[in-house]
Short mmCIF file of C-alpha atoms in Angstrom, two decimals:
data_model
loop_
_atom_site.label_atom_id
_atom_site.label_comp_id
_atom_site.label_asym_id
_atom_site.label_seq_id
_atom_site.Cartn_x
_atom_site.Cartn_y
_atom_site.Cartn_z
CA UNK A 296 1.47 -1.40 -16.97
CA UNK A 297 0.05 -0.10 -13.80
CA UNK A 298 2.08 -0.53 -10.60
CA UNK A 299 1.33 0.15 -7.04
CA UNK A 300 3.11 3.02 -5.63
CA UNK A 301 4.30 3.45 -2.08
CA UNK A 302 2.05 5.42 0.27
CA UNK A 303 4.46 8.22 0.53
CA UNK A 304 7.62 9.24 -1.10
CA UNK A 305 10.36 7.52 0.66
CA UNK A 306 13.05 9.90 0.41
CA UNK A 307 10.99 12.83 1.72
CA UNK A 308 8.98 13.97 4.62
CA UNK A 309 5.93 14.83 3.02
CA UNK A 310 3.81 12.15 4.76
CA UNK A 311 5.16 13.01 8.26
CA UNK A 312 2.40 15.36 9.13
CA UNK A 313 1.61 13.97 12.59
CA UNK A 314 5.28 12.97 13.42
CA UNK A 315 5.22 13.90 17.28
CA UNK A 316 6.65 17.18 18.05
CA UNK A 317 8.78 17.19 15.30
CA UNK A 318 6.46 19.88 13.20
CA UNK A 319 4.81 21.38 16.37
CA UNK A 320 6.79 24.76 15.68
CA UNK A 321 6.20 24.78 12.23
CA UNK A 322 2.34 24.09 12.92
CA UNK A 323 2.51 27.00 15.38
CA UNK A 324 4.59 29.29 13.06
CA UNK A 325 2.12 29.22 10.11
CA UNK A 326 -0.99 29.26 12.36
CA UNK A 327 0.28 32.34 14.14
CA UNK A 328 1.27 33.93 10.51
CA UNK A 329 -2.23 33.15 9.09
CA UNK A 330 -4.14 34.41 12.05
CA UNK A 331 -1.72 37.42 12.38
CA UNK A 332 -2.42 37.98 8.52
CA UNK A 333 -6.28 37.75 8.74
CA UNK A 334 -6.45 40.06 11.62
CA UNK A 335 -3.97 42.65 10.26
CA UNK A 336 -5.61 42.66 6.75
CA UNK A 337 -9.06 42.94 8.02
CA UNK A 338 -8.00 45.81 10.15
CA UNK A 339 -6.39 47.47 7.07
CA UNK A 340 -9.52 46.90 4.65
CA UNK A 341 -12.09 47.97 7.18
CA UNK A 342 -10.26 51.32 7.06
CA UNK A 343 -10.76 51.65 3.41
CA UNK A 344 -14.47 51.06 3.27
CA UNK A 345 -16.86 53.30 4.98
CA UNK A 346 -19.87 50.56 5.09
CA UNK A 347 -20.73 46.82 4.65
CA UNK A 348 -18.26 45.89 7.09
CA UNK A 349 -19.84 42.64 7.82
CA UNK A 350 -19.95 41.70 4.25
CA UNK A 351 -16.30 42.81 3.90
CA UNK A 352 -15.36 40.31 6.72
CA UNK A 353 -16.95 37.51 5.27
CA UNK A 354 -15.42 38.23 1.93
CA UNK A 355 -12.04 38.30 3.71
CA UNK A 356 -12.63 34.81 5.23
CA UNK A 357 -13.65 33.53 1.97
CA UNK A 358 -10.87 34.83 0.18
CA UNK A 359 -8.06 33.80 2.35
CA UNK A 360 -9.90 30.21 2.48
CA UNK A 361 -9.55 30.18 -1.15
CA UNK A 362 -6.00 31.18 -1.16
CA UNK A 363 -5.49 28.60 1.60
CA UNK A 364 -7.08 25.66 -0.68
CA UNK A 365 -4.85 26.78 -3.71
CA UNK A 366 -1.98 26.42 -1.68
CA UNK A 367 -3.09 23.10 -0.40
CA UNK A 368 -3.90 21.81 -4.12
CA UNK A 369 -2.34 23.85 -6.85
CA UNK A 370 1.02 24.73 -5.37
CA UNK A 371 1.47 21.33 -3.86
CA UNK A 372 0.61 19.87 -7.30
CA UNK A 373 3.57 22.22 -8.78
CA UNK A 374 6.09 21.10 -6.09
CA UNK A 375 4.90 17.30 -5.87
CA UNK A 376 7.62 16.27 -8.57
CA UNK A 377 10.33 17.88 -6.30
CA UNK A 378 9.54 16.44 -3.22
CA UNK A 379 8.90 13.06 -4.56
CA UNK A 380 12.19 13.09 -6.38
CA UNK A 381 13.88 13.91 -3.14
CA UNK A 382 15.23 17.02 -4.56
CA UNK A 383 13.55 19.09 -1.88
CA UNK A 384 12.21 18.37 1.58
CA UNK A 385 8.80 19.48 2.36
CA UNK A 386 10.13 22.37 4.35
CA UNK A 387 12.43 23.28 1.37
CA UNK A 388 9.64 23.31 -0.84
CA UNK A 389 7.70 25.39 1.46
CA UNK A 390 10.42 28.00 1.89
CA UNK A 391 10.85 28.03 -2.23
CA UNK A 392 7.13 28.46 -2.47
CA UNK A 393 7.12 31.21 0.46
CA UNK A 394 9.43 33.09 -1.52
CA UNK A 395 8.79 32.55 -5.28
CA UNK A 396 4.82 32.37 -4.85
CA UNK A 397 4.52 35.43 -2.83
CA UNK A 398 7.35 37.27 -4.81
CA UNK A 399 5.53 36.51 -8.06
CA UNK A 400 2.06 37.79 -6.81
CA UNK A 401 3.46 40.70 -5.22
CA UNK A 402 6.10 41.94 -7.87
CA UNK A 403 4.47 40.54 -11.22
CA UNK A 404 0.88 39.65 -10.31
CA UNK A 405 -0.67 42.97 -12.02
CA UNK A 406 -2.11 46.14 -10.45
CA UNK A 407 -5.86 45.56 -11.87
CA UNK A 408 -7.66 42.31 -12.66
CA UNK A 409 -10.74 41.86 -14.70
CA UNK A 410 -13.84 41.26 -12.60
CA UNK A 411 -15.33 38.61 -14.84
CA UNK A 412 -18.35 40.59 -15.63
CA UNK A 413 -18.86 38.96 -19.17
CA UNK A 414 -16.50 35.90 -18.96
CA UNK A 415 -17.87 32.60 -18.41
CA UNK A 416 -21.58 33.92 -17.75
CA UNK A 417 -23.07 37.24 -19.37
CA UNK A 418 -24.05 39.58 -16.49
CA UNK A 419 -24.47 42.39 -18.89
CA UNK A 420 -27.57 40.89 -19.92
CA UNK A 421 -29.42 41.30 -16.45
CA UNK A 422 -30.01 44.52 -14.41
CA UNK A 423 -27.45 43.56 -11.67
CA UNK A 424 -27.23 45.37 -8.62
CA UNK A 425 -23.68 45.95 -7.11
CA UNK A 426 -24.45 43.94 -4.23
CA UNK A 427 -25.59 41.00 -5.93
CA UNK A 428 -22.53 41.14 -8.07
CA UNK A 429 -20.49 41.01 -4.97
CA UNK A 430 -22.63 38.15 -3.65
CA UNK A 431 -21.92 36.23 -6.87
CA UNK A 432 -18.15 36.58 -6.36
CA UNK A 433 -18.30 35.64 -2.69
CA UNK A 434 -20.35 32.45 -3.68
CA UNK A 435 -17.81 31.75 -6.22
CA UNK A 436 -14.85 31.91 -3.87
CA UNK A 437 -16.88 29.73 -1.26
CA UNK A 438 -17.86 27.21 -3.94
CA UNK A 439 -14.19 26.82 -5.31
CA UNK A 440 -12.47 26.50 -2.08
CA UNK A 441 -14.63 23.97 -0.47
CA UNK A 442 -14.43 21.78 -3.67
CA UNK A 443 -10.61 22.28 -3.47
CA UNK A 444 -10.54 21.03 0.04
CA UNK A 445 -12.51 18.07 -0.76
CA UNK A 446 -10.00 17.28 -3.73
CA UNK A 447 -7.06 18.06 -1.59
CA UNK A 448 -8.26 15.82 1.49
CA UNK A 449 -8.59 13.06 -1.11
CA UNK A 450 -5.19 13.82 -2.76
CA UNK A 451 -6.49 14.70 -6.21
CA UNK A 452 -4.81 17.64 -7.97
CA UNK A 453 -7.55 19.45 -9.55
CA UNK A 454 -7.78 22.96 -11.54
CA UNK A 455 -8.38 25.91 -9.51
CA UNK A 456 -9.40 27.97 -12.51
CA UNK A 457 -12.37 25.39 -13.25
CA UNK A 458 -13.38 25.48 -9.72
CA UNK A 459 -13.70 29.35 -9.74
CA UNK A 460 -15.51 29.03 -12.93
CA UNK A 461 -17.83 26.33 -11.29
CA UNK A 462 -18.63 28.67 -8.50
CA UNK A 463 -19.47 31.55 -10.77
CA UNK A 464 -21.73 29.76 -12.93
CA UNK A 465 -23.80 28.18 -9.88
CA UNK A 466 -24.03 31.48 -8.24
CA UNK A 467 -24.93 33.51 -11.11
CA UNK A 468 -27.49 31.11 -12.87
CA UNK A 469 -29.08 30.78 -9.55
CA UNK A 470 -29.13 34.42 -8.98
CA UNK A 471 -30.70 34.96 -12.44
CA UNK A 472 -33.49 32.34 -11.61
CA UNK A 473 -34.40 33.81 -8.41
CA UNK A 474 -34.64 37.43 -9.51
CA UNK A 475 -36.31 36.48 -12.86
CA UNK A 476 -33.60 38.57 -14.83
CA UNK A 477 -31.76 35.23 -16.51
CA UNK A 478 -31.11 31.56 -16.48
CA UNK A 479 -29.29 29.00 -18.19
CA UNK A 480 -29.08 31.10 -21.26
CA UNK A 481 -26.67 33.34 -19.22
CA UNK A 482 -24.02 30.54 -19.35
CA UNK A 483 -21.63 30.99 -22.06
CA UNK A 484 -21.59 27.50 -23.24
CA UNK A 485 -18.69 27.95 -25.55
CA UNK A 486 -16.48 28.48 -22.70
CA UNK A 487 -17.89 25.39 -20.93
CA UNK A 488 -16.76 23.40 -24.05
CA UNK A 489 -13.32 24.81 -23.94
CA UNK A 490 -12.98 23.26 -20.33
CA UNK A 491 -14.28 20.02 -21.50
CA UNK A 492 -11.74 20.18 -24.42
CA UNK A 493 -8.85 21.02 -21.77
CA UNK A 494 -9.75 17.53 -19.94
CA UNK A 495 -8.28 15.78 -22.78
CA UNK A 496 -6.01 18.39 -24.40
CA UNK A 497 -4.14 19.34 -21.42
CA UNK A 498 -2.81 15.72 -20.27
CA UNK A 499 -2.46 14.63 -23.80
CA UNK A 500 -0.26 17.68 -24.89
CA UNK A 501 1.77 17.30 -21.35
CA UNK A 502 2.01 13.39 -21.59
CA UNK A 503 3.27 13.37 -25.20
CA UNK A 504 5.99 16.15 -24.72
CA UNK A 505 6.85 14.56 -21.35
CA UNK A 506 7.36 11.05 -22.86
CA UNK A 507 9.42 12.32 -25.53
CA UNK A 508 11.87 14.40 -23.70
CA UNK A 509 12.21 11.72 -20.82
CA UNK A 510 12.55 9.17 -23.57
CA UNK A 511 15.64 11.10 -24.95
CA UNK A 512 17.04 11.76 -21.57
CA UNK A 513 16.66 8.07 -20.64
CA UNK A 514 18.28 6.87 -23.70
CA UNK A 515 21.09 9.57 -24.17
CA UNK A 516 21.98 10.01 -20.85
CA UNK A 517 20.56 7.44 -18.17
CA UNK A 518 20.85 4.39 -20.04
CA UNK A 519 24.36 5.46 -21.12
CA UNK A 520 25.35 5.89 -17.53
CA UNK A 521 24.02 2.64 -16.65
CA UNK A 522 26.21 0.78 -19.31
CA UNK A 523 29.29 3.12 -18.00
CA UNK A 524 28.63 2.31 -14.62
CA UNK A 525 28.36 -1.46 -15.36
CA UNK A 526 31.77 -1.66 -17.15
CA UNK A 527 33.39 0.41 -14.43
CA UNK A 528 32.08 -2.29 -12.05
CA UNK A 529 33.52 -4.98 -14.07
CA UNK A 530 36.88 -3.09 -14.53
CA UNK A 531 36.98 -2.62 -10.63
CA UNK A 532 36.39 -6.34 -10.03
CA UNK A 533 39.12 -6.93 -12.65
CA UNK A 534 41.49 -4.88 -10.68
CA UNK A 535 40.73 -6.71 -7.45
CA UNK A 536 41.25 -10.26 -9.27
CA UNK A 537 44.29 -8.71 -10.61
CA UNK A 538 45.79 -7.80 -7.42
CA UNK A 539 44.65 -11.34 -5.92
CA UNK A 540 46.25 -13.08 -8.77
CA UNK A 541 49.72 -11.70 -8.46
CA UNK A 542 49.65 -11.85 -4.71
CA UNK A 543 49.20 -15.30 -5.00
CA UNK A 544 51.80 -15.87 -7.64
CA UNK A 545 54.49 -13.75 -5.54
CA UNK A 546 54.08 -16.00 -2.67
CA UNK A 547 54.63 -19.04 -4.56
CA UNK A 548 58.25 -17.49 -5.65
CA UNK A 549 61.50 -18.50 -3.95
CA UNK A 550 62.94 -15.92 -1.46
CA UNK A 551 65.69 -14.83 -4.10
CA UNK A 552 62.89 -14.57 -6.75
CA UNK A 553 60.89 -12.33 -4.38
CA UNK A 554 63.47 -9.92 -3.62
CA UNK A 555 64.29 -9.51 -7.16
CA UNK A 556 60.66 -8.79 -8.26
CA UNK A 557 60.13 -6.41 -5.43
CA UNK A 558 63.13 -4.57 -6.78
CA UNK A 559 61.67 -4.45 -10.23
CA UNK A 560 58.18 -3.39 -8.78
CA UNK A 561 59.96 -0.44 -6.93
CA UNK A 562 61.76 0.76 -9.98
CA UNK A 563 58.52 0.59 -11.95
CA UNK A 564 56.83 2.74 -9.13
CA UNK A 565 59.75 5.48 -9.50
CA UNK A 566 58.92 5.38 -13.30
CA UNK A 567 55.29 5.74 -12.64
CA UNK A 568 55.72 8.59 -10.11
CA UNK A 569 58.42 10.47 -11.75
CA UNK A 570 56.55 11.00 -15.11
CA UNK A 571 53.04 10.79 -15.81
CA UNK A 572 53.78 10.63 -19.44
CA UNK A 573 56.31 7.51 -19.16
CA UNK A 574 56.81 4.88 -22.02
CA UNK A 575 55.01 1.76 -21.03
CA UNK A 576 57.86 -0.42 -22.38
CA UNK A 577 59.64 1.03 -19.49
CA UNK A 578 57.88 -1.06 -17.07
CA UNK A 579 59.87 -4.45 -16.00
CA UNK A 580 56.73 -6.07 -14.02
CA UNK A 581 53.73 -7.75 -15.56
CA UNK A 582 51.86 -6.42 -12.61
CA UNK A 583 52.37 -2.94 -13.61
CA UNK A 584 52.05 -3.41 -17.26
CA UNK A 585 48.39 -5.15 -16.72
CA UNK A 586 47.38 -2.70 -14.15
CA UNK A 587 47.80 0.10 -16.96
CA UNK A 588 46.16 -2.07 -19.41
CA UNK A 589 43.16 -2.14 -17.13
CA UNK A 590 43.45 1.75 -16.50
CA UNK A 591 43.30 2.34 -20.34
CA UNK A 592 39.97 0.34 -20.35
CA UNK A 593 38.83 2.80 -17.52
CA UNK A 594 39.89 5.81 -19.65
CA UNK A 595 38.08 4.34 -22.58
CA UNK A 596 34.71 4.10 -20.85
CA UNK A 597 34.38 7.82 -20.70
CA UNK A 598 31.97 7.59 -18.06
CA UNK A 599 30.87 11.41 -17.69
CA UNK A 600 30.74 11.67 -21.45
CA UNK A 601 27.03 11.88 -21.56
CA UNK A 602 26.77 14.11 -18.67
CA UNK A 603 29.25 16.44 -20.05
CA UNK A 604 27.92 16.66 -23.59
CA UNK A 605 24.18 16.54 -23.36
CA UNK A 606 23.30 17.73 -19.59
CA UNK A 607 24.60 21.52 -20.45
CA UNK A 608 22.50 21.34 -23.72
CA UNK A 609 19.58 20.12 -21.89
CA UNK A 610 19.89 22.99 -19.02
CA UNK A 611 20.51 25.54 -21.65
CA UNK A 612 17.17 24.38 -23.72
CA UNK A 613 15.36 24.17 -20.26
CA UNK A 614 16.53 27.70 -19.15
CA UNK A 615 15.27 29.18 -22.61
CA UNK A 616 12.15 27.55 -22.10
CA UNK A 617 11.79 28.64 -18.33
CA UNK A 618 12.76 32.22 -19.32
CA UNK A 619 10.31 32.30 -22.30
CA UNK A 620 7.52 31.29 -19.88
CA UNK A 621 8.46 33.95 -17.47
CA UNK A 622 8.69 36.65 -20.05
CA UNK A 623 5.43 35.57 -22.09
CA UNK A 624 3.53 34.63 -18.73
CA UNK A 625 5.08 35.17 -15.53
CA UNK A 626 6.57 38.84 -15.99
CA UNK A 627 4.11 39.88 -18.71
CA UNK A 628 2.25 42.49 -16.52
CA UNK A 629 5.87 44.03 -16.05
CA UNK A 630 6.70 44.90 -19.53
CA UNK A 631 10.36 44.30 -19.18
CA UNK A 632 11.14 43.78 -23.04
CA UNK A 633 9.81 45.63 -26.18
CA UNK A 634 9.27 43.32 -29.10
CA UNK A 635 10.31 40.22 -30.18
CA UNK A 636 13.98 40.77 -30.96
CA UNK A 637 14.56 42.10 -27.47
CA UNK A 638 12.83 38.75 -26.21
CA UNK A 639 15.22 36.63 -28.46
CA UNK A 640 18.07 38.14 -27.33
CA UNK A 641 17.36 37.65 -23.73
CA UNK A 642 16.74 34.08 -24.53
CA UNK A 643 19.79 33.75 -26.38
CA UNK A 644 21.99 35.20 -23.53
CA UNK A 645 20.13 32.98 -20.92
CA UNK A 646 20.66 29.79 -22.77
CA UNK A 647 24.48 30.61 -23.37
CA UNK A 648 25.10 31.50 -19.63
CA UNK A 649 23.37 28.30 -18.47
CA UNK A 650 25.30 26.26 -20.99
CA UNK A 651 28.63 27.46 -20.00
CA UNK A 652 27.66 27.02 -15.96
CA UNK A 653 26.46 23.58 -16.32
CA UNK A 654 29.36 22.31 -18.74
CA UNK A 655 31.84 23.66 -15.95
CA UNK A 656 29.64 22.39 -12.84
CA UNK A 657 29.43 18.78 -14.97
CA UNK A 658 33.30 18.89 -15.41
CA UNK A 659 33.76 19.45 -11.69
CA UNK A 660 31.84 16.47 -10.65
CA UNK A 661 34.35 13.95 -12.68
CA UNK A 662 35.58 12.83 -9.21
CA UNK A 663 32.09 11.70 -8.05
CA UNK A 664 30.23 8.74 -8.83
CA UNK A 665 28.10 8.63 -11.97
CA UNK A 666 24.81 8.11 -9.84
CA UNK A 667 25.89 11.10 -7.45
CA UNK A 668 26.70 13.19 -10.53
CA UNK A 669 23.59 12.61 -12.34
CA UNK A 670 21.48 13.32 -9.12
CA UNK A 671 23.30 16.30 -8.39
CA UNK A 672 23.00 17.84 -11.88
CA UNK A 673 19.30 17.01 -12.43
CA UNK A 674 18.70 18.06 -8.82
CA UNK A 675 19.91 21.44 -9.59
CA UNK A 676 18.06 21.78 -12.77
CA UNK A 677 14.91 20.73 -11.30
CA UNK A 678 15.10 23.05 -8.23
CA UNK A 679 15.65 26.13 -10.78
CA UNK A 680 12.59 24.66 -12.95
CA UNK A 681 10.45 24.46 -9.59
CA UNK A 682 11.47 28.20 -8.66
CA UNK A 683 10.34 29.54 -12.07
CA UNK A 684 7.16 27.52 -12.04
CA UNK A 685 6.22 28.92 -8.52
CA UNK A 686 6.96 32.49 -9.65
CA UNK A 687 4.72 32.01 -12.77
CA UNK A 688 2.18 30.34 -10.50
CA UNK A 689 2.14 33.18 -8.21
CA UNK A 690 2.15 35.97 -10.85
CA UNK A 691 -0.92 34.43 -12.75
CA UNK A 692 -2.75 31.62 -11.09
CA UNK A 693 -3.35 33.37 -7.66
CA UNK A 694 -5.78 35.59 -9.53
CA UNK A 695 -8.27 32.95 -9.06
CA UNK A 696 -8.46 33.94 -5.34
CA UNK A 697 -7.33 37.58 -5.93
CA UNK A 698 -9.91 38.41 -8.85
CA UNK A 699 -13.14 37.80 -7.26
CA UNK A 700 -11.81 39.12 -3.89
CA UNK A 701 -10.67 42.26 -5.54
CA UNK A 702 -13.99 42.53 -7.31
CA UNK A 703 -16.25 42.51 -4.19
CA UNK A 704 -13.75 44.92 -2.31
CA UNK A 705 -13.97 47.41 -5.27
CA UNK A 706 -17.75 47.13 -5.27
CA UNK A 707 -17.65 47.81 -1.65
CA UNK A 708 -15.55 50.71 -2.03
CA UNK A 709 -17.07 52.43 -5.04
CA UNK A 710 -20.77 50.77 -4.86
CA UNK A 711 -20.59 50.32 -8.62
CA UNK A 712 -19.38 47.24 -10.85
CA UNK A 713 -16.33 48.07 -12.73
CA UNK A 714 -14.77 46.41 -15.67
CA UNK A 715 -11.69 46.02 -13.70
CA UNK A 716 -10.61 46.23 -10.38
CA UNK A 717 -7.61 47.48 -8.55
CA UNK A 718 -5.58 44.79 -6.44
CA UNK A 719 -4.13 46.47 -3.45
CA UNK A 720 -0.43 45.18 -2.61
CA UNK A 721 -1.89 44.14 0.94
CA UNK A 722 -4.42 41.63 -0.59
CA UNK A 723 -1.69 40.19 -2.76
CA UNK A 724 0.60 39.63 0.28
CA UNK A 725 -2.19 38.35 2.46
CA UNK A 726 -3.09 35.95 -0.47
CA UNK A 727 0.29 34.86 -0.48
CA UNK A 728 0.75 34.03 3.07
CA UNK A 729 -2.59 32.07 3.15
CA UNK A 730 -1.42 30.12 0.10
CA UNK A 731 1.86 28.94 1.55
CA UNK A 732 0.13 28.18 4.98
CA UNK A 733 -2.37 25.91 2.84
CA UNK A 734 0.82 24.04 1.24
CA UNK A 735 2.27 23.18 4.85
CA UNK A 736 -1.19 22.40 6.58
CA UNK A 737 -2.83 20.19 3.71
CA UNK A 738 -0.86 19.99 0.61
CA UNK A 739 0.94 16.47 1.44
CA UNK A 740 -1.74 14.24 0.06
CA UNK A 741 -1.41 15.89 -3.36
CA UNK A 742 2.16 16.04 -3.28
CA UNK A 743 2.11 12.56 -2.39
CA UNK A 744 0.09 11.70 -5.50
CA UNK A 745 1.96 13.79 -8.06
CA UNK A 746 5.44 12.95 -6.31
CA UNK A 747 5.08 8.91 -5.90
CA UNK A 748 1.76 7.87 -6.52
CA UNK A 749 1.10 8.28 -10.28
CA UNK A 750 5.00 7.16 -10.68
CA UNK A 751 8.02 7.21 -8.73
CA UNK A 752 10.08 10.02 -9.41
CA UNK A 753 14.05 10.78 -9.90
CA UNK A 754 15.40 14.09 -10.29
CA UNK A 755 15.77 13.30 -14.00
CA UNK A 756 12.15 12.35 -14.38
CA UNK A 757 11.01 15.26 -12.33
CA UNK A 758 13.07 17.55 -14.28
CA UNK A 759 11.50 16.18 -17.67
CA UNK A 760 8.10 16.42 -16.18
CA UNK A 761 8.59 20.18 -14.96
CA UNK A 762 10.00 21.20 -18.03
CA UNK A 763 7.46 19.67 -20.47
CA UNK A 764 4.90 21.14 -18.59
CA UNK A 765 6.32 24.70 -18.58
CA UNK A 766 6.80 24.45 -22.43
CA UNK A 767 3.29 23.44 -23.09
CA UNK A 768 1.98 26.00 -20.59
CA UNK A 769 3.71 28.44 -22.40
CA UNK A 770 2.81 27.58 -25.79
CA UNK A 771 -0.69 26.92 -24.94
CA UNK A 772 -0.89 30.53 -23.60
CA UNK A 773 0.77 32.03 -26.71
CA UNK A 774 -1.51 30.09 -28.96
CA UNK A 775 -4.72 30.64 -27.04
CA UNK A 776 -5.49 26.87 -26.50
CA UNK A 777 -7.75 25.87 -23.71
CA UNK A 778 -5.54 24.31 -21.10
CA UNK A 779 -5.08 23.55 -17.51
CA UNK A 780 -1.53 23.99 -16.10
CA UNK A 781 -2.55 21.11 -13.37
CA UNK A 782 -3.92 18.84 -15.91
CA UNK A 783 -0.59 19.36 -18.12
CA UNK A 784 1.77 18.54 -15.14
CA UNK A 785 -0.38 15.54 -14.17
CA UNK A 786 -0.24 14.32 -17.80
CA UNK A 787 3.37 15.03 -17.72
CA UNK A 788 3.95 12.98 -14.83
CA UNK A 789 2.13 9.84 -16.47
CA UNK A 790 4.02 10.50 -19.68
CA UNK A 791 7.19 9.73 -17.65
CA UNK A 792 5.50 6.91 -16.05
CA UNK A 793 4.93 5.26 -19.41
CA UNK A 794 8.63 5.69 -20.39
CA UNK A 795 9.49 3.56 -17.22
CA UNK A 796 6.53 1.43 -17.76
CA UNK A 797 5.35 2.30 -14.32
CA UNK A 798 2.02 4.59 -14.62
CA UNK A 799 -0.49 4.06 -11.90
CA UNK A 800 -3.81 4.17 -13.90
CA UNK A 801 -5.82 2.98 -10.87
CA UNK A 802 -4.93 6.32 -9.10
CA UNK A 803 -5.61 8.24 -12.35
CA UNK A 804 -9.16 7.00 -12.68
CA UNK A 805 -10.76 9.05 -9.71
CA UNK A 806 -8.50 12.09 -10.48
CA UNK A 807 -9.95 12.21 -14.06
CA UNK A 808 -13.47 11.76 -12.47
CA UNK A 809 -12.64 14.88 -10.08
CA UNK A 810 -11.63 16.97 -13.12
CA UNK A 811 -15.09 16.30 -14.46
CA UNK A 812 -17.05 17.03 -11.43
CA UNK A 813 -15.21 20.13 -10.47
CA UNK A 814 -17.39 22.62 -12.32
CA UNK A 815 -20.73 21.10 -11.21
CA UNK A 816 -19.51 20.42 -7.69
CA UNK A 817 -18.31 24.03 -7.22
CA UNK A 818 -21.44 25.25 -8.86
CA UNK A 819 -23.68 23.23 -6.34
CA UNK A 820 -21.90 25.23 -3.28
CA UNK A 821 -21.97 28.35 -5.06
CA UNK A 822 -25.44 28.41 -5.67
CA UNK A 823 -26.17 27.54 -2.20
CA UNK A 824 -23.63 30.14 -0.93
CA UNK A 825 -25.43 33.08 -3.00
CA UNK A 826 -29.02 32.07 -1.57
CA UNK A 827 -27.57 32.36 1.78
CA UNK A 828 -25.58 35.48 1.35
CA UNK A 829 -28.78 37.41 -0.23
CA UNK A 830 -30.98 36.10 2.80
CA UNK A 831 -28.45 37.11 5.46
CA UNK A 832 -26.88 40.44 3.96
CA UNK A 833 -29.56 41.22 1.12
#
């Protein structure tokens, strides 16, 4: 059942982009950081290359523009559930992204990247001059960045990988047709078919897993808590009625009876305060007997049982999934472990440690209300999931901006096309800064779409969506399935919405259309870009 969602998350500042002077200093801070990064990196890069400085400057502009738009779309998509659930404010999400996205890029992003020489298009089949290859990569960056900007402004989360693929296809095919060295036969149509499959496979897998996971969480924890809360409210009402009833009965007694009953009440109070493990038969007054009968009902509710039993297990499972994603995807370039046995030992240790920590945490929340305890526990778990997702994204998907950027830099430096290109640390750092700036300046619309537009988020549902997406991304990477992390997360959000019967299918229609036109839209811009670049610099 489709439902209309609020225009912006009610508990976040995602939509307060033009809120007077409140964010002025933040705007200035990120503007200065972005301009300073551009000037500093350009100064460093021109010192590394002896010629083609004009081409280098244009490449830097295109590359940072691409990273800026990845921040506004892809990173915003990753943090949309956390901001929408009220777990993180926009500024907190920004800080998390700054640390973990840039940290992932610099620490685990890899020292080399493939130059896409024979991936989506077969460039080996044509006599390709080094500068023409550079123009293809520059046009791919421009085509992908322009389409990402359009999609971001519309609030559509789209795949940056598919965008860069479209830019490369458009630029390479156009160059082949212009030079007579190739044409449509250069395109690896099997790879395009994989992209088409991912339109359906990615959201389906994310949706199914999230539907199952959040369904279990809702039935095993949330609905149990709701029933326990309802029983506690009835017991509280019974206590209030009990007190009022005995007060009225006391007032109807004679003065001597009131004195006698007061003395009996005082003796019962002494018995109760002197020994917590007293015999109920020692109580003289109906007031205390009935009061402790009501208290027994409250103890029988076991209100925090689900939180203490299932949440630690869920957290341990989530920690294992997230750690596996980091080992097999986010930290794979660092080669931290050797062999399956080492990985399994690490996963077991992390799972056990998280189970103990969350169990103790849940026990210490017993004095809090159920609603508050549930919010706090799932908020913590969602934050850790978001941090791990950000680190993995920074170490892998930032290659969409860095890969073509590094390829052009390598061509300008060596004047030849290599199979791999070195990725300088300053390039990773500059891309990371641009990425975080993009999240701040243009990421709010995508965050609103993911966080509240498709369905309303709660920390429990946001955690389920993020964990499901992480698990599918990791499994698909190991199995080599053609999936998109963006599409998987959107499917997971819809899966959560289906459980709550609150999925906004009307909003999903333009998003699905945007997925379909991502490759051709980026290809058109890439095709025009390569013609202009050859005309200006060729």
